[in-house]
Each structure stands twice: as C-alpha cells, then as structure tokens.
Amino acid sequence: MICRLFFVTAFLAFFAGVAASAQVSDAELDAISIPAKVETSIGTLEFFDGVPTDATINKLYDNLDRMRGVEVYLNNHGAASLNAMRIGNAGIGADASNKVTITEQLLKPASLYLTGNTSTLYALTYLDLKTDGPLVVELPPGMLGFLDDAWFRFIANLGVIGPDMGKGGKYLLLPPGYSGEEPEGYFTVKLPTYNNLMFLRGSIANGLEPAVANIKSKLRIYPLAKAGDPPATEFINISGKSYSTIVTRDISFFEDLSELVQVEPIDAIGPEMRGQLAAIGIVKGKPFNPDARMKKLLNEAATIGNATARAITYQPRIDGVFIYPDTNSAWTMAYANKNTSFEADGAMGMDARPLFYFNATGVTPAMATTTPGAGSDYALAYLDADMKPLDGAKTYRLRLPSNVPVNNFWAVTLYDTQTRSLLQTSQTFPTVGSQDEGIRKNPDGSYDLYFAPEPPEGKEGNWLQTGPGKSWFTILRMYGPLESWIDQSWRPGEIELVTD
C-alpha cells in the first residue's frame, strides 16, 4: 500500500513538472493571439479577445474578395485574351469557324492586337467545336501555325512545324469528349475545349500577293458532317480595319470570363482554378450575378490586376526574363526562361504566365526554340539604357552592330504601352528593318536607328516616329537568327537618350 502511494505521488509530481515546464510563454501567446486593435494596409482591424467586430469582418471579406478577383484576373488572362480576340473578330463579321481574318496588306496600327508584327502574313480563325462538332481543316502548303485552346494553352503545331511538314494536308479537329468514328486520311487533333484559336502565318519571301492567294485559294474549314458538300470558307481582310481584341480592366472582364466558363467542359481547368472562379461567383451552370458591393470590388480587382501585370512587365522580379542578366541591359524575352508552359519543377510560374499573356498572344514551343538560321527570335525593350521609361517627346538611338546575325531579315517595331499594340503615328507601319530600301548603314556596317517625334537630319530612312505625351516600347525581331545571336557573341546596343 505504501509502495503504491509512493508511485502515484511520484507519477503526479512528474507530470506536474512536465506541465510546468511546458507552459506557453508570453511571447508565444503574443505570436498566436491578436490584440484588440491592429493597424494594417487595409485599415484598422478591431477585436474583442480575438473575435473580429462586424466592421472588421466586412473589411476583411472585402479584402479577400478583391484579392481573389485580382488572382482570377492574373491567372485567367490567357483565357480572357483569347476570348477578347474572338469577340473582337466576331464584331467585324468573323463569327464562325469558317470565317478567317487575314492581313492582306499586313497588320496595321488601326487593328489592336497584342504585339502583332508588320512583317509576316497572318491568318486567324476562332474555331467553335461546340457549334460545328468535328472540324476539317484543309491546310495549304507552306504554312507556319498552331492550335491553342480556350485558356490559350498550346495544343498542336501545324504546317512547317507540324505533322504535314509544310506540305499541307487535311486535319481533323475533335471536340472534348468525342467518341464517334475517327476516319482515316487526316492528321487528327483532340482538343480539350470547344473554343480554340487557329493561328497561321504565310511566308512572303516570294511576295505578299502570292502568299495571300495561296491561303485564300487553298485553306478550307468545314464540319466533318458536311464533308460531302462543304460550305465555302470566307476571308475577312483586317488590314487597316479599326477594332480591338484587347482585354478590358473592369467588370466586363469577369462577365466575359463567366460566359466562356459556361460553354467549356468543367474539366477544361483544374479544381484549384475552378475554386478561384467560384469564390467570386463564376460557376459553370450558374448565372454570374454579383451585387453592387461585389461589382465595385471586381472593378477594383481588374484595375489592380492590370496594374500588377504592368509592374511585372516593367520591373520583373523572376529569373529568366532578362536576355543579358549579367549586365545592366533592358532587353527581355516574352517567355521567362523560354518556357511556353510557364511550369517548372512542378510549379506554375505565377508571374511568368501574366508576363506573357498581358503582352502577347499565341503559344507554341516553336516560338521559344531557336535553331540557327531558321525560325525567329525576339528581344523586347520596355526601358532605355538607364532603365527609365521611354518618352515619346525625346530622341533616342539604338545601335545594331555590324553583321547583324540573321539568315533572313531583322525588324524593329514600336508599340503603344497602353494597348500593347502597334504604335499609331503618321507612319503606315511603325517598323524599320533590313528589308527597307531607305535604311542606311554606318561606314563600319552597323545601323543607327532613331526614335523621335521628328527624324534627325539625314536619318529619315532609319527613323521611327514617336509622340509627346506617350511612352512606347519596342521588339527586335530576328528572322533566321544565326549562332552569334544565340550564343550572345553579337548583341544589340541599348536604347540611349540622345536629347531631352
């Protein structure tokens, strides 16, 4: 009895000591508790012994809904961009799969397209497999193109970089969940969404007119069900046509995104992305009907999201954006680390994705694969040599050293910082390049290009017009880049301020 009593007493004493030694310190309590009043960037938050007041709860939910709206804006910018392109083109009559927009006189500044170029022939169409079912595309020879889905994700290459290897051929495009017969004799592509972009470029090496004729006489798009008597394919010339394909920064961004979600299969995106959308009221099968409070927050979210994308563009803080990272150079690339999926090491690049989609359109690995003497490569400059914004009222110079390493040609094009589309000036094309008859070399073989409201005397052929009150940025395109561009033994100069 005495032994048992001793054991129990010792046991209780031991655990009393453990409990005493395990007591939470005041510092630990402070770290897991919240005081009665906290000052934050969203204002004063108030609590009764950790319980938020009604006013604080409202403030926190407003902040949460606004943050989620910003995330939706940034994470779904690709989907919204392709949808804006589809809506914009439908507004000028290209409202069906077999209605193809084409730049018969090349792309001009009146048409607002994200960083489109003035050097190649475009043919674009927005495929509607929900309406048409399986689609047949009879592709002409010599095309360079690809298919992207409704979230602007790469699906397949076409033409020179596709299975027809530039010879042309018949493609069969199958909608999500298709379980019917798959006839032989086609290059078959299964698509995960109903809305898709078909992006084509035609080579103009032998002239623009024959390239246009090749597309208009041979490109055919029709439902497989009508293959026996296919309807005609229509072509809409957009050269010089004034209209917009650019994403908005207000509530309409979310309204248009909801309309897209209603059309597409539920598994077009994963649970995490669907959850983000659902958190702000975008749910497949349900109307998107935000109240006045939520509309206000989403309008703010779109503006903050737009501003954030601009911050990511002008001051990126992720690796793999600057082409010459070891020097103080402003030249950047559109795809961080030339990664067209934006994923690496099992993680999505949360800044890399909006960096591309806010400023550009069309995703294919071919855009980021540089082969000596073939394809193309791009360098973007958003800032001058001093890493300051480019001012349209000032005069700048860009020097390209001698022996510009291209197999085909190079071109420098100016863009509007607001629309990220071709800069609108009195010049027909805001581009200067090696194909221009009026361009002049320096005695050592280098080129000096000038950007200013008026051309420096004697430099008219090497000048691109800018304007007071506007900023601008530029893209240097290298068509058929050679090894010295790829290994960086040749590199462009920086954009230097000549006069204030």
XYZ file of C-alpha atoms in Angstrom:
500
model
C 0.000 0.000 0.000
C 2.828 2.373 0.907
C 4.665 1.493 -2.361
C 1.571 2.130 -4.432
C 1.023 5.510 -2.758
C 4.648 6.448 -3.376
C 4.350 5.501 -7.068
C 1.184 7.544 -7.623
C 2.681 10.549 -5.843
C 5.853 10.365 -7.926
C 3.824 9.948 -11.135
C 1.719 13.028 -10.419
C 4.759 15.043 -9.434
C 6.492 14.099 -12.693
C 3.614 15.236 -14.882
C 3.146 18.375 -12.814
C 6.763 19.199 -13.562
C 6.299 18.441 -17.249
C 3.198 20.630 -17.335
C 5.039 23.428 -15.579
C 7.940 23.227 -17.996
C 5.540 23.103 -20.976
C 3.651 26.281 -20.112
C 3.241 28.649 -23.067
C 5.358 31.756 -22.672
C 4.014 35.293 -23.007
C 5.985 35.686 -26.249
C 4.408 32.545 -27.677
C 0.953 33.738 -26.648
C 1.591 37.068 -28.380
C 2.584 35.246 -31.560
C -0.629 33.227 -31.727
C -3.011 35.886 -30.416
C -4.237 39.149 -31.862
C -4.569 42.408 -29.916
C -7.733 44.449 -29.630
C -6.626 46.797 -32.392
C -4.236 46.249 -35.319
C -3.148 48.779 -37.922
C -2.755 47.237 -41.406
C -2.512 48.343 -45.009
C -6.263 47.804 -45.368
C -7.037 49.918 -42.312
C -7.651 49.384 -38.598
C -8.815 45.901 -37.547
C -10.581 45.572 -34.174
C -11.288 42.506 -31.989
C -12.848 41.503 -28.685
C -10.472 38.892 -27.282
C -9.717 37.634 -30.800
C -13.288 37.916 -32.097
C -13.445 40.385 -35.032
C -16.052 43.124 -34.852
C -18.715 43.298 -37.548
C -16.958 46.243 -39.195
C -13.685 44.318 -39.245
C -15.359 41.231 -40.704
C -16.806 43.333 -43.523
C -13.421 44.918 -44.174
C -11.673 41.530 -44.260
C -14.210 39.973 -46.619
C -13.950 42.964 -48.937
C -10.188 42.492 -48.973
C -10.494 38.729 -49.537
C -12.944 39.108 -52.420
C -10.817 41.839 -54.000
C -7.657 39.707 -53.677
C -9.389 36.726 -55.243
C -10.591 38.942 -58.060
C -7.012 40.071 -58.704
C -5.837 36.444 -58.753
C -8.579 35.498 -61.219
C -7.590 38.457 -63.413
C -3.923 37.438 -63.482
C -4.352 33.662 -63.623
C -7.026 33.654 -66.332
C -5.618 36.420 -68.503
C -4.840 33.956 -71.280
C -8.449 32.760 -71.436
C -9.758 36.316 -71.315
C -7.327 37.405 -74.035
C -8.299 34.668 -76.476
C -11.957 35.350 -75.705
C -11.450 39.085 -76.334
C -9.843 38.258 -79.681
C -12.801 36.032 -80.549
C -15.356 38.687 -79.546
C -13.456 41.442 -81.375
C -13.277 39.489 -84.597
C -16.914 38.395 -84.347
C -17.765 42.097 -84.246
C -16.318 42.583 -87.737
C -18.025 39.517 -89.196
C -15.572 36.717 -88.345
C -18.159 34.962 -86.191
C -17.838 31.349 -87.346
C -15.138 28.715 -87.688
C -15.017 29.077 -91.470
C -14.643 32.889 -91.377
C -10.940 33.635 -91.415
C -9.346 37.009 -90.725
C -6.347 37.734 -92.924
C -3.899 40.652 -93.177
C -3.819 41.009 -96.957
C -1.800 44.232 -96.719
C -0.101 43.175 -93.449
C -1.156 44.206 -89.952
C -1.631 47.957 -89.497
C -1.864 50.030 -86.298
C -5.632 50.573 -86.551
C -6.209 46.946 -85.514
C -5.453 46.482 -81.817
C -3.634 43.161 -81.451
C -1.168 42.415 -78.678
C 2.354 42.893 -80.131
C 1.407 41.818 -83.633
C 4.081 42.341 -86.272
C 4.053 44.110 -89.629
C 6.465 41.730 -91.347
C 4.520 38.496 -91.793
C 1.146 37.487 -93.219
C -1.420 36.482 -90.586
C -4.494 34.302 -90.996
C -6.509 33.654 -87.830
C -9.760 31.945 -87.021
C -11.596 31.079 -83.825
C -12.857 27.537 -84.015
C -16.240 26.736 -82.457
C -16.418 22.977 -81.974
C -19.471 23.355 -79.747
C -21.494 24.524 -82.747
C -19.755 22.627 -85.534
C -18.672 19.377 -83.920
C -15.609 17.747 -85.504
C -13.968 20.160 -87.941
C -11.909 19.526 -91.039
C -9.117 21.963 -91.887
C -7.602 21.666 -95.347
C -4.248 23.364 -94.789
C -2.326 24.890 -97.713
C 1.356 24.121 -98.167
C 3.979 26.432 -96.696
C 2.030 27.375 -93.561
C 3.530 28.007 -90.143
C 0.914 27.682 -87.454
C -0.515 26.150 -84.320
C -3.651 25.494 -82.279
C -4.260 26.946 -78.804
C -7.198 26.073 -76.572
C -9.643 28.414 -74.807
C -7.201 29.093 -71.954
C -4.528 29.942 -74.541
C -2.605 26.742 -73.881
C -0.630 25.128 -76.666
C -2.250 22.059 -78.250
C -0.578 21.303 -81.596
C 1.651 22.685 -84.329
C 0.554 22.957 -87.954
C 2.377 23.326 -91.259
C 6.158 23.529 -91.410
C 6.473 22.722 -87.704
C 3.535 20.284 -87.703
C 2.915 16.740 -88.932
C 2.330 17.838 -92.548
C 5.892 19.312 -92.519
C 4.829 22.247 -94.671
C 3.350 20.117 -97.456
C -0.215 20.897 -96.445
C -2.901 18.327 -95.750
C -6.166 17.595 -94.035
C -6.517 17.969 -90.274
C -9.431 16.588 -88.264
C -10.101 18.543 -85.070
C -12.166 16.647 -82.492
C -14.131 18.349 -79.693
C -13.925 17.429 -75.994
C -15.407 14.050 -75.137
C -15.797 12.988 -78.761
C -16.497 9.253 -79.005
C -17.547 8.868 -82.638
C -15.640 7.401 -85.546
C -12.249 8.801 -86.486
C -11.917 8.426 -90.258
C -8.530 7.778 -91.772
C -6.647 10.150 -94.033
C -6.400 13.031 -91.564
C -3.927 14.450 -89.115
C -6.158 14.085 -86.055
C -6.024 16.504 -83.121
C -8.136 16.071 -79.979
C -8.936 19.395 -78.312
C -9.790 19.853 -74.610
C -12.011 22.926 -75.174
C -14.692 23.951 -77.659
C -13.292 27.416 -78.377
C -9.840 27.345 -79.921
C -7.522 29.610 -81.893
C -6.003 28.532 -85.189
C -3.065 30.811 -85.892
C -1.356 30.734 -89.294
C 1.492 32.604 -90.894
C 2.233 32.564 -94.589
C 5.719 33.117 -95.939
C 6.068 36.297 -98.012
C 9.596 35.503 -99.178
C 8.290 35.390 -102.758
C 5.926 38.332 -102.319
C 2.795 39.165 -100.351
C 0.237 38.668 -103.131
C 1.119 35.030 -103.913
C 1.168 34.246 -100.180
C -2.339 35.689 -99.803
C -3.529 33.799 -102.883
C -2.123 30.533 -101.501
C -4.180 30.888 -98.327
C -7.397 32.157 -99.913
C -7.431 29.548 -102.664
C -6.489 26.504 -100.573
C -7.439 26.976 -96.908
C -10.760 25.281 -96.233
C -12.579 24.816 -92.909
C -15.851 22.883 -92.582
C -17.678 20.435 -90.278
C -16.853 16.778 -90.836
C -20.603 16.178 -91.105
C -20.653 18.390 -94.225
C -17.524 16.976 -95.870
C -19.610 15.739 -98.815
C -20.760 19.257 -99.636
C -18.630 21.653 -97.581
C -19.712 25.271 -97.178
C -17.359 27.918 -98.526
C -14.620 29.356 -96.358
C -14.837 33.138 -96.086
C -11.935 35.562 -95.693
C -12.138 38.960 -93.990
C -9.296 41.365 -94.688
C -8.402 43.178 -91.449
C -5.515 45.290 -92.772
C -6.282 48.838 -91.649
C -9.574 47.841 -90.004
C -10.146 49.675 -86.720
C -11.228 47.371 -83.910
C -9.969 45.943 -80.620
C -9.057 42.468 -79.404
C -7.634 43.658 -76.058
C -8.823 42.545 -72.604
C -10.665 45.169 -70.539
C -9.907 46.235 -66.968
C -13.403 46.392 -65.494
C -16.299 44.133 -64.532
C -16.732 43.046 -68.160
C -13.508 41.036 -67.822
C -15.268 38.750 -65.332
C -18.580 38.766 -67.206
C -16.912 37.594 -70.420
C -14.905 35.004 -68.492
C -18.114 33.631 -66.978
C -19.656 33.274 -70.446
C -16.630 31.268 -71.531
C -16.822 29.022 -68.453
C -20.470 28.245 -69.238
C -19.546 26.959 -72.703
C -16.453 24.935 -71.880
C -16.266 21.484 -70.229
C -15.955 21.567 -66.464
C -12.607 19.779 -66.648
C -11.101 22.369 -69.006
C -9.389 23.701 -65.890
C -8.491 22.068 -62.574
C -10.233 22.253 -59.169
C -7.908 24.976 -57.853
C -8.669 27.319 -60.752
C -12.386 26.466 -60.646
C -12.347 27.218 -56.919
C -10.818 30.637 -57.524
C -13.518 31.416 -60.060
C -16.280 30.075 -57.803
C -15.029 32.239 -54.933
C -16.005 35.364 -56.905
C -19.233 33.883 -58.283
C -18.174 32.330 -61.612
C -19.567 28.782 -61.584
C -20.435 26.582 -64.543
C -24.200 26.137 -64.756
C -24.975 29.190 -62.627
C -25.548 32.831 -63.598
C -22.839 35.327 -62.716
C -24.783 37.978 -60.886
C -22.592 39.994 -58.493
C -24.313 42.521 -56.242
C -23.331 46.199 -56.120
C -20.666 45.561 -53.471
C -19.066 42.754 -55.445
C -19.180 44.727 -58.701
C -17.281 47.548 -57.023
C -14.665 45.131 -55.681
C -14.251 43.350 -59.019
C -13.869 46.637 -60.880
C -11.101 47.458 -58.402
C -9.630 43.970 -58.810
C -9.442 44.348 -62.584
C -7.669 47.688 -62.246
C -5.252 46.314 -59.636
C -4.691 43.183 -61.730
C -3.974 45.270 -64.818
C -1.585 47.467 -62.837
C 0.118 44.396 -61.367
C 0.672 42.921 -64.822
C 2.315 46.210 -65.812
C 4.580 46.056 -62.741
C 5.583 42.503 -63.667
C 6.291 43.692 -67.214
C 8.421 46.732 -66.396
C 10.193 45.502 -63.260
C 10.139 41.683 -63.386
C 11.480 40.031 -60.257
C 11.719 36.487 -61.584
C 14.674 34.794 -63.217
C 14.897 34.122 -66.914
C 13.361 37.360 -68.212
C 16.431 39.449 -68.988
C 18.382 38.258 -72.021
C 21.689 39.619 -70.717
C 21.271 39.232 -66.942
C 24.937 39.779 -66.087
C 24.900 43.322 -67.431
C 22.691 46.355 -66.934
C 20.648 45.647 -70.062
C 16.962 46.362 -70.651
C 16.498 43.630 -73.274
C 13.994 40.990 -72.151
C 12.187 37.957 -73.558
C 8.438 37.344 -73.600
C 8.695 33.806 -72.220
C 10.680 33.670 -68.971
C 13.409 31.063 -69.476
C 11.818 30.436 -72.899
C 9.267 28.257 -71.135
C 5.982 28.221 -73.073
C 4.083 26.147 -70.487
C 5.137 28.533 -67.674
C 5.623 25.468 -65.449
C 8.906 24.262 -63.943
C 9.807 21.870 -61.128
C 6.163 21.036 -60.577
C 5.099 24.657 -60.046
C 3.295 27.221 -62.168
C 5.169 30.458 -62.799
C 2.683 32.863 -61.266
C 4.481 35.916 -62.690
C 5.774 34.309 -65.898
C 2.253 33.488 -67.087
C 0.752 37.002 -66.872
C 4.038 38.470 -68.139
C 3.374 36.720 -71.441
C -0.409 36.864 -71.692
C -0.669 40.551 -70.784
C 1.674 41.494 -73.616
C 1.422 38.830 -76.299
C -0.772 36.169 -77.856
C -0.266 32.776 -79.407
C 1.599 29.999 -77.615
C 3.748 27.368 -79.265
C 7.079 25.861 -78.182
C 8.350 26.784 -81.661
C 8.344 30.450 -80.583
C 10.907 29.676 -77.898
C 13.059 27.164 -79.761
C 15.909 28.892 -81.541
C 17.527 26.971 -84.406
C 20.474 28.606 -86.167
C 19.371 30.044 -89.496
C 15.683 29.124 -89.099
C 12.558 30.395 -87.370
C 12.676 33.629 -85.416
C 13.655 35.063 -82.067
C 12.593 38.226 -80.274
C 14.056 40.762 -77.870
C 11.864 43.336 -76.109
C 12.955 46.653 -74.609
C 10.499 48.418 -72.310
C 13.101 50.796 -70.828
C 16.068 52.830 -72.021
C 19.771 52.299 -71.274
C 19.318 53.930 -67.853
C 16.356 51.612 -67.091
C 13.916 54.527 -67.367
C 10.587 54.624 -69.267
C 10.816 55.631 -72.907
C 9.386 59.112 -73.507
C 7.817 59.834 -76.885
C 8.806 63.501 -76.677
C 12.513 62.687 -76.588
C 15.033 61.411 -79.138
C 16.665 58.006 -78.663
C 19.156 55.950 -80.638
C 19.591 52.191 -80.922
C 22.785 50.875 -82.497
C 22.855 47.440 -84.074
C 26.490 46.384 -84.537
C 27.727 45.293 -87.963
C 26.940 41.867 -89.365
C 23.510 41.537 -87.805
C 23.291 37.749 -87.452
C 20.187 36.795 -89.439
C 19.673 34.387 -92.283
C 16.561 36.205 -93.494
C 15.952 39.713 -92.109
C 15.591 41.767 -88.932
C 12.946 44.313 -87.947
C 12.382 46.779 -85.102
C 8.756 47.651 -84.300
C 7.254 50.174 -81.873
C 4.261 49.536 -79.604
C 1.818 51.567 -77.541
C 2.334 50.984 -73.810
C -1.396 51.282 -73.084
C -2.734 48.846 -75.673
C 0.474 46.812 -76.246
C -0.489 47.073 -79.909
C 1.239 48.776 -82.844
C 2.040 52.420 -82.088
C -0.259 54.730 -84.045
C 1.610 57.584 -85.723
C 1.646 59.191 -89.177
C 3.801 56.292 -90.408
C 1.885 53.485 -92.124
C 3.934 50.843 -90.323
C 5.823 51.602 -87.090
C 8.633 49.320 -88.238
C 12.104 49.722 -89.674
C 14.327 46.861 -90.745
C 16.792 45.321 -93.136
C 14.129 44.889 -95.818
C 13.528 48.651 -96.060
C 15.053 50.248 -99.143
C 15.632 53.574 -97.394
C 17.610 52.250 -94.435
C 21.279 53.245 -94.292
C 24.306 51.578 -92.743
C 27.143 53.355 -90.991
C 30.604 53.114 -92.621
C 31.516 50.245 -90.285
C 28.414 48.260 -91.297
C 26.413 48.997 -88.134
C 22.951 50.574 -88.076
C 21.801 53.548 -86.013
C 18.029 53.638 -85.526
C 16.309 56.749 -84.183
C 13.071 57.123 -82.221
C 11.733 60.674 -82.007
C 8.777 62.909 -82.939
C 10.761 64.188 -85.933
C 13.607 62.492 -87.840
C 17.155 63.685 -87.190
C 18.502 65.373 -90.316
C 19.590 62.840 -92.898
C 18.242 59.884 -90.857
C 14.741 59.650 -92.309
C 15.209 56.052 -93.505
C 16.410 54.920 -90.065
C 13.706 56.728 -88.073
C 10.555 55.619 -86.268
C 8.096 58.251 -85.136
C 7.057 58.731 -81.518
C 4.946 61.452 -79.924
C 4.900 63.770 -76.902
C 2.751 62.605 -74.025
C 3.126 58.932 -74.874
C 5.543 56.220 -73.902
C 6.425 53.286 -76.154
C 8.354 50.031 -76.215
C 9.994 48.032 -78.951
C 10.561 44.497 -80.189
C 13.622 43.488 -82.183
C 12.708 40.505 -84.352
C 15.427 38.283 -85.763
C 14.221 36.079 -88.621
C 16.567 33.149 -89.135
C 18.887 34.112 -86.248
C 22.456 32.861 -86.560
C 24.794 31.350 -83.991
C 26.302 34.649 -82.818
C 22.823 35.828 -81.777
C 22.154 32.564 -79.989
C 25.483 32.407 -78.133
C 25.290 36.183 -77.500
C 28.667 36.962 -79.018
C 26.697 39.552 -81.025
C 24.185 41.662 -79.160
C 22.220 44.846 -79.841
C 23.085 48.093 -78.137
C 20.810 49.696 -75.590
C 18.264 52.403 -76.403
C 20.162 55.554 -75.469
C 18.771 59.019 -74.838
C 20.184 61.480 -77.376
C 18.278 64.648 -76.415
C 15.754 65.724 -73.825
